[in-house]
mmCIF file of C-alpha atoms in Angstrom:
data_model
loop_
_atom_site.group_PDB
_atom_site.id
_atom_site.type_symbol
_atom_site.label_atom_id
_atom_site.label_comp_id
_atom_site.label_asym_id
_atom_site.label_seq_id
_atom_site.Cartn_x
_atom_site.Cartn_y
_atom_site.Cartn_z
ATOM 1 C CA MET A 1 16.762 21.491 37.969
ATOM 2 C CA GLY A 2 14.968 19.348 40.555
ATOM 3 C CA VAL A 3 14.632 15.581 40.586
ATOM 4 C CA GLY A 4 11.064 15.798 39.286
ATOM 5 C CA GLU A 5 12.081 17.998 36.364
ATOM 6 C CA THR A 6 14.978 15.661 35.534
ATOM 7 C CA LYS A 7 12.657 12.644 35.466
ATOM 8 C CA ARG A 8 10.166 14.584 33.326
ATOM 9 C CA SER A 9 12.820 15.626 30.779
ATOM 10 C CA THR A 10 14.150 12.055 30.652
ATOM 11 C CA ALA A 11 10.629 10.754 30.006
ATOM 12 C CA TRP A 12 10.130 13.187 27.131
ATOM 13 C CA LEU A 13 13.501 12.208 25.654
ATOM 14 C CA ALA A 14 12.230 8.618 25.674
ATOM 15 C CA VAL A 15 9.120 9.786 23.802
ATOM 16 C CA GLY A 16 11.365 11.450 21.221
ATOM 17 C CA ALA A 17 13.331 8.224 20.830
ATOM 18 C CA VAL A 18 10.264 6.106 20.054
ATOM 19 C CA MET A 19 8.880 8.804 17.740
ATOM 20 C CA VAL A 20 11.931 8.372 15.487
ATOM 21 C CA GLY A 21 11.311 4.627 15.225
ATOM 22 C CA ALA A 22 7.611 5.045 14.491
ATOM 23 C CA PHE A 23 8.360 7.726 11.908
ATOM 24 C CA ILE A 24 10.762 5.573 9.894
ATOM 25 C CA CYS A 25 8.350 2.609 9.876
ATOM 26 C CA VAL A 26 5.568 4.670 8.319
ATOM 27 C CA LEU A 27 7.968 6.536 6.012
ATOM 28 C CA ASN A 28 9.258 3.223 4.666
ATOM 29 C CA ASN A 29 5.808 2.192 3.434
ATOM 30 C CA SER A 30 5.167 5.621 1.959
ATOM 31 C CA LEU A 31 8.425 5.469 -0.002
ATOM 32 C CA ILE A 32 7.653 2.056 -1.501
ATOM 33 C CA ASN A 33 4.052 2.902 -2.468
ATOM 34 C CA VAL A 34 5.231 5.562 -4.901
ATOM 35 C CA ALA A 35 7.882 3.281 -6.414
ATOM 36 C CA LEU A 36 5.646 0.377 -7.454
ATOM 37 C CA THR A 37 5.540 1.377 -11.119
ATOM 38 C CA THR A 38 9.325 1.670 -11.200
ATOM 39 C CA LEU A 39 9.709 -1.720 -9.495
ATOM 40 C CA MET A 40 7.412 -3.302 -12.086
ATOM 41 C CA GLY A 41 9.884 -2.261 -14.759
ATOM 42 C CA VAL A 42 12.946 -3.278 -12.749
ATOM 43 C CA PHE A 43 11.711 -6.816 -12.115
ATOM 44 C CA ASN A 44 9.669 -7.126 -15.309
ATOM 45 C CA VAL A 45 6.441 -8.091 -13.528
ATOM 46 C CA GLY A 46 2.818 -7.065 -13.767
ATOM 47 C CA THR A 47 0.419 -5.316 -11.423
ATOM 48 C CA VAL A 48 -0.735 -8.495 -9.685
ATOM 49 C CA GLU A 49 2.799 -9.595 -8.822
ATOM 50 C CA ILE A 50 4.021 -6.189 -7.674
ATOM 51 C CA GLN A 51 1.056 -5.821 -5.301
ATOM 52 C CA TRP A 52 2.673 -8.478 -3.123
ATOM 53 C CA VAL A 53 5.369 -5.953 -2.226
ATOM 54 C CA LEU A 54 2.645 -4.071 -0.338
ATOM 55 C CA ALA A 55 0.400 -7.000 0.605
ATOM 56 C CA SER A 56 3.225 -9.020 2.176
ATOM 57 C CA PHE A 57 4.083 -6.072 4.429
ATOM 58 C CA LEU A 58 0.488 -5.409 5.477
ATOM 59 C CA LEU A 59 -0.338 -9.079 6.116
ATOM 60 C CA THR A 60 2.784 -9.632 8.212
ATOM 61 C CA PHE A 61 2.248 -6.354 10.057
ATOM 62 C CA GLY A 62 -1.331 -7.330 10.873
ATOM 63 C CA VAL A 63 -0.268 -10.705 12.258
ATOM 64 C CA ILE A 64 2.649 -9.485 14.387
ATOM 65 C CA VAL A 65 0.952 -6.485 16.051
ATOM 66 C CA PRO A 66 -1.246 -8.617 18.377
ATOM 67 C CA VAL A 67 1.723 -10.861 19.241
ATOM 68 C CA SER A 68 3.853 -7.870 20.252
ATOM 69 C CA GLY A 69 1.935 -7.420 23.512
ATOM 70 C CA TYR A 70 2.910 -10.907 24.677
ATOM 71 C CA LEU A 71 6.502 -10.388 23.558
ATOM 72 C CA ALA A 72 6.700 -7.042 25.383
ATOM 73 C CA ASP A 73 5.506 -8.718 28.585
ATOM 74 C CA SER A 74 7.987 -11.561 28.173
ATOM 75 C CA LEU A 75 11.082 -9.593 27.145
ATOM 76 C CA GLY A 76 10.371 -6.105 28.449
ATOM 77 C CA THR A 77 9.393 -3.158 26.263
ATOM 78 C CA LYS A 78 12.882 -1.684 25.863
ATOM 79 C CA LYS A 79 14.429 -4.986 24.821
ATOM 80 C CA LEU A 80 11.591 -5.760 22.390
ATOM 81 C CA TYR A 81 11.758 -2.273 20.879
ATOM 82 C CA ILE A 82 15.512 -2.605 20.305
ATOM 83 C CA TYR A 83 15.131 -6.102 18.816
ATOM 84 C CA ALA A 84 12.335 -4.826 16.556
ATOM 85 C CA LEU A 85 14.518 -1.998 15.260
ATOM 86 C CA MET A 86 17.294 -4.491 14.514
ATOM 87 C CA VAL A 87 14.858 -6.675 12.569
ATOM 88 C CA PHE A 88 13.602 -3.644 10.638
ATOM 89 C CA ILE A 89 17.174 -2.607 9.792
ATOM 90 C CA SER A 90 17.930 -6.163 8.610
ATOM 91 C CA GLY A 91 14.908 -6.065 6.298
ATOM 92 C CA SER A 92 16.018 -2.698 4.907
ATOM 93 C CA VAL A 93 19.518 -4.020 4.215
ATOM 94 C CA LEU A 94 18.071 -7.099 2.503
ATOM 95 C CA GLY A 95 15.732 -4.905 0.438
ATOM 96 C CA SER A 96 18.615 -2.741 -0.751
ATOM 97 C CA PHE A 97 20.319 -5.888 -2.134
ATOM 98 C CA ALA A 98 17.165 -7.520 -3.551
ATOM 99 C CA TRP A 99 17.923 -9.216 -6.883
ATOM 100 C CA SER A 100 14.437 -10.559 -7.678
ATOM 101 C CA LEU A 101 10.816 -9.959 -6.763
ATOM 102 C CA PRO A 102 10.710 -12.868 -4.259
ATOM 103 C CA THR A 103 13.757 -11.499 -2.400
ATOM 104 C CA LEU A 104 12.170 -8.039 -2.352
ATOM 105 C CA ILE A 105 8.949 -9.506 -0.942
ATOM 106 C CA GLY A 106 11.007 -11.426 1.628
ATOM 107 C CA ALA A 107 12.727 -8.188 2.651
ATOM 108 C CA ARG A 108 9.348 -6.522 3.074
ATOM 109 C CA VAL A 109 8.182 -9.377 5.318
ATOM 110 C CA VAL A 110 11.268 -8.912 7.518
ATOM 111 C CA GLN A 111 10.664 -5.154 7.636
ATOM 112 C CA ALA A 112 7.048 -5.751 8.637
ATOM 113 C CA LEU A 113 8.092 -8.093 11.446
ATOM 114 C CA GLY A 114 10.111 -5.234 12.899
ATOM 115 C CA ALA A 115 7.577 -2.498 12.166
ATOM 116 C CA GLY A 116 4.712 -4.566 13.590
ATOM 117 C CA MET A 117 6.517 -4.678 16.928
ATOM 118 C CA ILE A 118 7.829 -1.098 16.843
ATOM 119 C CA MET A 119 4.485 0.666 16.448
ATOM 120 C CA PRO A 120 2.530 -0.807 19.402
ATOM 121 C CA THR A 121 5.613 -1.084 21.612
ATOM 122 C CA SER A 122 6.418 2.595 21.110
ATOM 123 C CA LEU A 123 2.938 3.501 22.369
ATOM 124 C CA THR A 124 3.309 1.147 25.325
ATOM 125 C CA ILE A 125 6.594 2.829 26.237
ATOM 126 C CA ILE A 126 4.915 6.248 26.122
ATOM 127 C CA TYR A 127 2.172 5.026 28.453
ATOM 128 C CA LYS A 128 4.786 3.688 30.876
ATOM 129 C CA VAL A 129 7.102 6.708 31.021
ATOM 130 C CA ILE A 130 4.662 9.628 30.756
ATOM 131 C CA PRO A 131 2.325 10.449 33.671
ATOM 132 C CA GLY A 132 -1.408 10.364 32.999
ATOM 133 C CA HIS A 133 -1.991 14.108 32.767
ATOM 134 C CA GLU A 134 0.632 14.449 29.982
ATOM 135 C CA ARG A 135 -0.149 11.308 27.986
ATOM 136 C CA GLY A 136 -2.545 13.084 25.639
ATOM 137 C CA LEU A 137 0.188 15.529 24.664
ATOM 138 C CA ALA A 138 2.730 12.716 24.250
ATOM 139 C CA ILE A 139 0.396 10.601 22.086
ATOM 140 C CA GLY A 140 -0.395 13.715 20.032
ATOM 141 C CA ALA A 141 3.313 14.335 19.437
ATOM 142 C CA TRP A 142 3.755 10.671 18.458
ATOM 143 C CA GLY A 143 0.798 10.986 16.089
ATOM 144 C CA ILE A 144 2.292 14.072 14.432
ATOM 145 C CA ALA A 145 5.512 12.154 13.740
ATOM 146 C CA VAL A 146 3.522 9.244 12.286
ATOM 147 C CA MET A 147 1.367 11.538 10.117
ATOM 148 C CA MET A 148 4.378 13.501 8.871
ATOM 149 C CA ALA A 149 5.907 10.410 7.272
ATOM 150 C CA PRO A 150 3.294 9.882 4.518
ATOM 151 C CA THR A 151 3.390 13.634 3.861
ATOM 152 C CA VAL A 152 7.102 13.768 3.045
ATOM 153 C CA GLY A 153 7.433 10.181 1.787
ATOM 154 C CA PRO A 154 6.147 10.630 -1.782
ATOM 155 C CA THR A 155 8.408 13.643 -2.344
ATOM 156 C CA ILE A 156 11.480 11.827 -1.052
ATOM 157 C CA SER A 157 10.583 8.736 -3.082
ATOM 158 C CA GLY A 158 10.141 10.784 -6.264
ATOM 159 C CA VAL A 159 13.518 12.486 -5.827
ATOM 160 C CA VAL A 160 15.259 9.181 -5.071
ATOM 161 C CA ILE A 161 13.758 7.437 -8.099
ATOM 162 C CA GLU A 162 14.499 10.388 -10.374
ATOM 163 C CA TYR A 163 18.116 10.985 -9.391
ATOM 164 C CA LEU A 164 19.348 7.844 -7.625
ATOM 165 C CA SER A 165 18.422 4.154 -7.605
ATOM 166 C CA TRP A 166 15.297 2.494 -6.205
ATOM 167 C CA ARG A 167 17.633 0.690 -3.796
ATOM 168 C CA TYR A 168 18.060 3.940 -1.888
ATOM 169 C CA LEU A 169 14.404 3.687 -0.878
ATOM 170 C CA PHE A 170 15.620 0.965 1.481
ATOM 171 C CA ILE A 171 19.045 2.441 2.209
ATOM 172 C CA VAL A 172 17.540 5.713 3.460
ATOM 173 C CA ASN A 173 15.834 3.777 6.276
ATOM 174 C CA ILE A 174 19.091 2.457 7.683
ATOM 175 C CA PRO A 175 20.754 5.603 9.118
ATOM 176 C CA VAL A 176 17.467 6.873 10.592
ATOM 177 C CA ALA A 177 16.731 3.479 12.156
ATOM 178 C CA LEU A 178 20.292 3.346 13.522
ATOM 179 C CA VAL A 179 19.733 6.736 15.159
ATOM 180 C CA ALA A 180 16.494 5.371 16.647
ATOM 181 C CA LEU A 181 18.403 2.309 17.885
ATOM 182 C CA TYR A 182 21.056 4.458 19.552
ATOM 183 C CA LEU A 183 18.462 6.722 21.172
ATOM 184 C CA ALA A 184 16.476 3.727 22.403
ATOM 185 C CA HIS A 185 19.562 2.148 23.954
ATOM 186 C CA ARG A 186 20.547 5.374 25.703
ATOM 187 C CA LEU A 187 17.207 6.894 26.667
ATOM 188 C CA LEU A 188 14.583 4.211 27.235
ATOM 189 C CA PRO A 189 14.122 2.952 30.791
ATOM 190 C CA GLU A 190 14.761 -0.713 31.499
ATOM 191 C CA THR A 191 11.597 -2.743 31.825
ATOM 192 C CA PRO A 192 12.046 -6.328 33.057
ATOM 193 C CA GLY A 193 10.061 -9.059 31.372
ATOM 194 C CA VAL A 194 7.521 -11.200 33.178
ATOM 195 C CA LYS A 195 8.239 -14.918 32.928
ATOM 196 C CA GLY A 196 5.528 -17.512 32.605
ATOM 197 C CA GLY A 197 2.812 -15.218 31.244
ATOM 198 C CA ALA A 198 0.008 -16.695 29.153
ATOM 199 C CA PHE A 199 0.017 -16.025 25.437
#
């Protein structure tokens, strides 16, 4: 295998690494959507209160996505992606131990902080490691991973709620996100941050 082929295979391994992270972020939301009725019973709350489990995630996600570009420039995309995965894992751990609705909402905010950085940063990494003529294919593969998550999420959520505990909806994120963290550490190229950039 030549040097060019080695670099190409390494670049596609990096794409695979960020696809895992993007997949688990979207899967997480899909799992929780199906469980809202169950969570209403667990925490003895109504429809208005339980909607904050979704709204808190979406609001935080929407705020952090634009900020992630500045953070990626400052820290470097690899470092930001790894930090974002760690934040997402922390939110999943907190969610699995949630003892009240406010703690569950807090866990969702932490998850969204991580997810809001993972999604755009993963695309930025793809643009940096994949040459122009292959980017369409790489973005398409990333999109398939993202679209697969809401397809399998409701089924997984239904099985978990039926046979296990709702807490496993958060626990299931952890091993997949840890795999994504390992792959990111091993496979993503180092990208130095740029100091002194404007926000």
